[in-house]
Tab-separated table of C-alpha atoms in Angstrom:
chain	number	residue	atom	x	y	z
A	155	ALA	CA	26.571	105.595	50.923
A	156	ASN	CA	24.631	108.855	51.211
A	157	ASP	CA	27.890	110.645	52.149
A	158	LEU	CA	29.527	109.798	48.809
A	159	GLU	CA	29.072	111.916	45.724
A	160	ALA	CA	28.439	110.468	42.335
A	161	GLY	CA	31.620	108.976	40.934
A	162	GLY	CA	32.739	107.452	44.306
A	163	GLN	CA	34.215	110.651	45.840
A	164	MET	CA	33.534	111.479	49.463
A	165	ALA	CA	31.304	114.522	49.986
A	166	PRO	CA	32.535	117.226	52.341
A	167	LEU	CA	30.751	117.509	55.666
A	168	GLU	CA	27.851	119.938	55.316
A	169	GLY	CA	28.645	123.288	56.900
A	170	TYR	CA	32.472	122.608	57.225
A	171	ILE	CA	34.814	124.897	55.379
A	172	PRO	CA	38.231	123.263	54.596
A	173	GLU	CA	41.269	125.159	55.859
A	174	THR	CA	43.029	124.818	52.508
A	175	PRO	CA	41.827	123.933	49.041
A	176	THR	CA	43.766	120.649	49.206
A	177	GLU	CA	42.286	119.491	52.501
A	178	LYS	CA	39.874	116.582	52.389
A	179	VAL	CA	37.476	116.003	55.281
A	180	TRP	CA	34.906	113.412	56.119
A	181	GLU	CA	32.592	113.618	59.100
A	182	GLY	CA	34.790	116.335	60.620
A	183	ILE	CA	38.045	114.312	60.252
A	184	VAL	CA	40.812	115.755	58.134
A	185	LEU	CA	41.799	112.989	55.756
A	186	PHE	CA	44.625	114.577	53.801
A	187	ASN	CA	46.439	117.890	53.545
A	188	GLU	CA	49.082	118.227	50.850
A	189	ASP	CA	50.790	121.214	52.462
A	190	HIS	CA	50.999	119.461	55.809
A	191	GLU	CA	52.386	116.356	54.153
A	192	ARG	CA	55.077	118.349	52.340
A	193	GLU	CA	56.003	120.064	55.592
A	194	ARG	CA	56.211	116.732	57.394
A	195	ILE	CA	58.497	115.282	54.731
A	196	ARG	CA	60.656	118.408	54.729
A	197	ARG	CA	61.070	118.223	58.482
A	198	GLN	CA	62.015	114.555	58.250
A	199	TRP	CA	64.700	115.350	55.710
A	200	ILE	CA	66.020	118.177	57.875
A	201	ALA	CA	66.091	115.870	60.917
A	202	CYS	CA	67.980	113.176	58.945
A	203	ALA	CA	70.461	115.747	57.676
A	204	VAL	CA	71.067	117.028	61.210
A	205	VAL	CA	71.622	113.454	62.461
A	206	VAL	CA	74.095	112.762	59.640
A	207	VAL	CA	76.022	115.956	60.394
A	208	ILE	CA	76.147	115.150	64.122
A	209	LEU	CA	77.339	111.596	63.420
A	210	GLY	CA	80.008	112.966	61.081
A	211	ILE	CA	81.262	115.360	63.745
A	212	VAL	CA	81.335	112.593	66.369
A	213	ALA	CA	83.232	110.273	63.996
A	214	ALA	CA	85.729	113.000	63.134
A	215	ILE	CA	86.438	113.537	66.830
A	216	ALA	CA	86.436	109.882	67.859
A	217	ALA	CA	88.543	108.453	65.004
A	218	PRO	CA	91.841	110.187	65.887
A	219	VAL	CA	91.352	109.277	69.541
A	220	ALA	CA	90.762	105.614	68.657
A	221	ILE	CA	93.772	105.564	66.343
A	222	GLN	CA	95.924	107.151	69.030
A	223	ARG	CA	94.809	104.523	71.534
A	224	ARG	CA	95.608	101.685	69.136
A	225	LYS	CA	98.975	103.120	68.181
A	226	PRO	CA	101.673	101.436	70.297
A	227	LYS	CA	103.858	103.678	72.347
A	228	PRO	CA	107.317	104.085	70.796
A	229	ARG	CA	109.946	101.962	72.483
A	230	THR	CA	112.939	103.633	74.009
A	231	PRO	CA	116.441	102.145	74.130
A	232	LEU	CA	117.380	100.153	77.202
A	233	ASP	CA	119.330	101.766	80.011
A	234	PRO	CA	122.646	99.847	79.994
A	235	ALA	CA	123.445	100.869	83.570
A	236	ALA	CA	120.165	99.378	84.799
A	237	VAL	CA	120.504	96.208	82.701
A	238	LEU	CA	124.098	95.524	83.756
A	239	ARG	CA	123.792	96.537	87.421
A	240	PRO	CA	123.006	92.952	88.573
A	241	HIS	CA	126.200	91.784	86.888
A	242	ILE	CA	128.728	94.551	87.601
A	243	GLY	CA	127.155	96.634	90.354
A	244	ASN	CA	127.079	100.416	90.448
A	245	ILE	CA	128.573	101.836	87.274
A	246	ASN	CA	129.946	104.888	89.091
A	247	ALA	CA	131.895	102.629	91.430
A	248	LEU	CA	133.870	100.938	88.633
A	249	LYS	CA	137.589	101.522	88.702
A	250	GLU	CA	138.693	103.442	85.634
A	251	ALA	CA	140.739	101.383	83.155
A	252	SER	CA	139.509	98.120	84.704
A	253	PRO	CA	138.114	95.549	82.239
A	254	GLU	CA	134.633	96.226	83.628
A	255	TRP	CA	134.957	99.977	83.078
A	256	GLN	CA	136.566	99.576	79.646
A	257	ALA	CA	133.817	97.228	78.464
A	258	TYR	CA	131.053	99.518	79.715
A	259	ASN	CA	132.709	102.605	78.253
A	260	TRP	CA	133.079	100.886	74.884
A	261	LEU	CA	129.471	99.675	74.896
A	262	VAL	CA	127.997	103.069	75.751
A	263	HIS	CA	130.376	105.478	74.020
A	264	GLU	CA	132.556	103.699	71.449
A	265	ASP	CA	130.590	100.781	69.989
A	266	PRO	CA	130.426	101.473	66.216
A	267	GLY	CA	127.325	99.273	66.001
A	268	LYS	CA	125.482	101.512	68.510
A	269	VAL	CA	123.717	98.540	70.093
A	270	VAL	CA	122.622	100.589	73.116
A	271	ASN	CA	120.838	103.084	70.829
A	272	GLN	CA	118.725	100.501	69.031
A	273	THR	CA	115.155	100.288	70.320
A	274	GLU	CA	114.889	96.625	69.306
A	275	THR	CA	117.924	95.568	71.385
A	276	ALA	CA	116.904	92.964	73.970
A	277	GLU	CA	118.456	92.725	77.435
A	278	TRP	CA	120.212	89.445	76.634
A	279	ARG	CA	121.870	91.059	73.588
A	280	LEU	CA	123.099	94.002	75.637
A	281	ILE	CA	124.552	91.602	78.216
A	282	GLN	CA	126.132	89.443	75.506
A	283	CYS	CA	127.886	92.432	73.911
A	284	TYR	CA	129.161	93.596	77.283
A	285	VAL	CA	130.415	90.127	78.296
A	286	LEU	CA	132.350	89.661	75.056
A	287	ALA	CA	133.827	93.158	75.288
A	288	HIS	CA	134.800	92.444	78.897
A	289	PHE	CA	136.433	89.162	77.823
A	290	TYR	CA	138.384	91.053	75.173
A	291	PHE	CA	139.722	93.692	77.578
A	292	ALA	CA	140.295	91.257	80.467
A	293	THR	CA	142.488	88.974	78.344
A	294	GLY	CA	144.638	91.770	76.921
A	295	GLY	CA	142.817	92.142	73.604
A	296	PRO	CA	144.028	95.639	72.620
A	297	ILE	CA	147.636	94.870	73.526
A	298	SER	CA	148.487	91.199	73.381
A	299	TRP	CA	146.115	89.469	70.989
A	300	LYS	CA	147.993	88.474	67.837
A	301	ASN	CA	144.802	88.638	65.795
A	302	GLN	CA	141.916	90.899	66.786
A	303	LEU	CA	139.453	88.446	65.189
A	304	GLY	CA	136.950	91.192	64.391
A	305	PHE	CA	136.181	91.890	68.038
A	306	LEU	CA	134.493	95.204	68.878
A	307	THR	CA	133.696	96.001	65.243
A	308	ALA	CA	130.349	97.274	63.949
A	309	SER	CA	129.358	93.767	62.844
A	310	HIS	CA	127.021	91.628	64.900
A	311	GLU	CA	129.031	89.892	67.595
A	312	CYS	CA	128.304	86.528	65.965
A	313	GLU	CA	130.558	87.735	63.140
A	314	TRP	CA	133.471	88.569	65.413
A	315	ASN	CA	135.786	85.985	63.916
A	316	ALA	CA	138.464	85.520	61.274
A	317	PHE	CA	140.092	82.699	59.336
A	318	ILE	CA	143.584	81.989	60.643
A	319	PRO	CA	146.204	79.838	58.889
A	320	PHE	CA	145.949	76.370	60.377
A	321	GLU	CA	149.697	76.142	60.883
A	322	ASP	CA	149.674	79.328	62.982
A	323	ILE	CA	147.147	77.901	65.414
A	324	LEU	CA	147.723	74.171	65.667
A	325	PRO	CA	150.859	73.337	63.656
A	326	GLU	CA	151.331	70.020	65.429
A	327	PHE	CA	147.946	68.813	64.178
A	328	HIS	CA	148.371	69.885	60.582
A	329	ASP	CA	148.460	66.725	58.500
A	330	GLY	CA	149.279	68.286	55.160
A	331	SER	CA	145.679	68.129	53.964
A	332	ASN	CA	143.942	70.778	51.897
A	333	VAL	CA	142.692	72.478	55.059
A	334	THR	CA	144.734	75.667	55.197
A	335	SER	CA	142.810	77.842	57.659
A	336	VAL	CA	140.388	77.646	60.550
A	337	ARG	CA	137.838	80.102	61.853
A	338	ALA	CA	138.687	81.533	65.237
A	339	GLY	CA	136.781	83.881	67.529
A	340	ILE	CA	133.017	83.550	67.881
A	341	TYR	CA	132.810	80.187	66.206
A	342	ASP	CA	129.064	79.633	66.240
A	343	CYS	CA	125.745	81.174	67.341
A	344	ALA	CA	122.253	79.813	67.849
A	345	ASP	CA	119.919	81.290	65.229
A	346	LYS	CA	122.782	83.641	64.316
A	347	GLU	CA	122.141	85.601	67.509
A	348	LYS	CA	123.226	83.922	70.751
A	349	VAL	CA	126.854	82.874	71.113
A	350	THR	CA	127.271	79.126	71.588
A	351	LYS	CA	130.934	78.460	70.724
A	352	LEU	CA	134.045	80.458	71.568
A	353	TYR	CA	137.191	79.209	69.847
A	354	ILE	CA	140.369	81.265	70.297
A	355	PRO	CA	143.495	79.089	70.433
A	356	GLN	CA	147.104	80.296	70.154
A	357	ASN	CA	146.302	84.003	70.176
A	358	SER	CA	148.355	85.255	73.153
A	359	LEU	CA	145.390	85.778	75.474
A	360	GLN	CA	146.678	86.739	78.929
A	361	ASN	CA	145.715	86.997	82.603
A	362	THR	CA	142.882	84.695	83.739
A	363	ILE	CA	139.692	83.534	82.104
A	364	PRO	CA	137.165	86.065	83.433
A	365	THR	CA	134.238	84.766	85.445
A	366	MET	CA	131.989	87.135	83.477
A	367	ILE	CA	132.114	84.689	80.559
A	368	THR	CA	129.656	82.483	82.434
A	369	GLN	CA	126.929	85.075	81.748
A	370	LEU	CA	126.744	83.643	78.218
A	371	SER	CA	124.072	81.172	79.248
A	372	ASP	CA	123.874	79.459	75.822
A	373	LEU	CA	127.590	78.724	75.644
A	374	GLU	CA	128.250	75.102	74.625
A	375	LEU	CA	131.963	75.160	73.823
A	376	ILE	CA	134.988	77.122	75.054
A	377	GLU	CA	138.370	76.314	73.482
A	378	LEU	CA	141.230	78.578	74.521
A	379	GLN	CA	144.226	76.259	74.409
A	380	GLY	CA	147.735	77.518	73.706
A	381	ASN	CA	147.282	80.972	75.279
A	382	ASP	CA	149.185	82.629	78.128
A	383	PHE	CA	146.614	82.330	80.906
A	384	ASN	CA	147.495	82.060	84.555
A	385	GLY	CA	145.421	81.156	87.578
A	386	THR	CA	142.543	78.704	87.671
A	387	LEU	CA	139.417	78.160	85.660
A	388	PRO	CA	136.325	80.022	86.884
A	389	THR	CA	134.323	77.705	89.110
A	390	HIS	CA	131.148	79.269	87.761
A	391	LEU	CA	131.724	77.439	84.481
A	392	ALA	CA	130.139	74.456	86.211
A	393	ASN	CA	126.867	76.409	86.312
A	394	LEU	CA	126.634	76.522	82.528
A	395	SER	CA	124.230	73.677	81.915
A	396	SER	CA	124.607	74.023	78.162
A	397	LEU	CA	128.404	73.610	78.270
A	398	LYS	CA	129.553	70.361	76.658
A	399	PRO	CA	132.646	68.446	77.805
């Protein structure tokens, strides 16, 4: 109590001279220094500002890297030679003008739909296009088919079909009803993508039914009656588990 001045203020230690007018001391202990306090606060603000700047620089560097890592790599189109090699062998060994060569040449160089250039084209689609093109060339499509049925056009292969007058296809079955035409060609597809029914009667298809047709693993129906085939049916048709009698 003797160390306090009247009015409740602490009395400075006798014989001690404060370093600054704002410094308060008691028994030799510095209690408060306004200049020191301002300096401390200033340094804290400077330190916070430096931390914020450093964090901003780190974020600016790290963000593009993180975005680049998350960004999926662009897909490239499939290599048709690699995809078809298990089915037709070495492309360079194909005999020119053979159905295999013609189908591959059309797929890679002449297809107006540019299926091989589309990054979203799946392997099964590439094989399906090739098999149908091979069927077309192997059965005399460019020369003997009476109706081209939309084959090898820019449309999706599930749209390779046309409506043919019923009397031109199956005149003996026409009963005089209102049915005047029937769709021939690719008759049906699963989910509008995978060929399931091939219906091409009375269209002057020639040679033999190519074994390659069995690569259409979802095929349920093949109707090719009334054409000019010779030889025997491909034995591999028995391997198509989806084929219905």
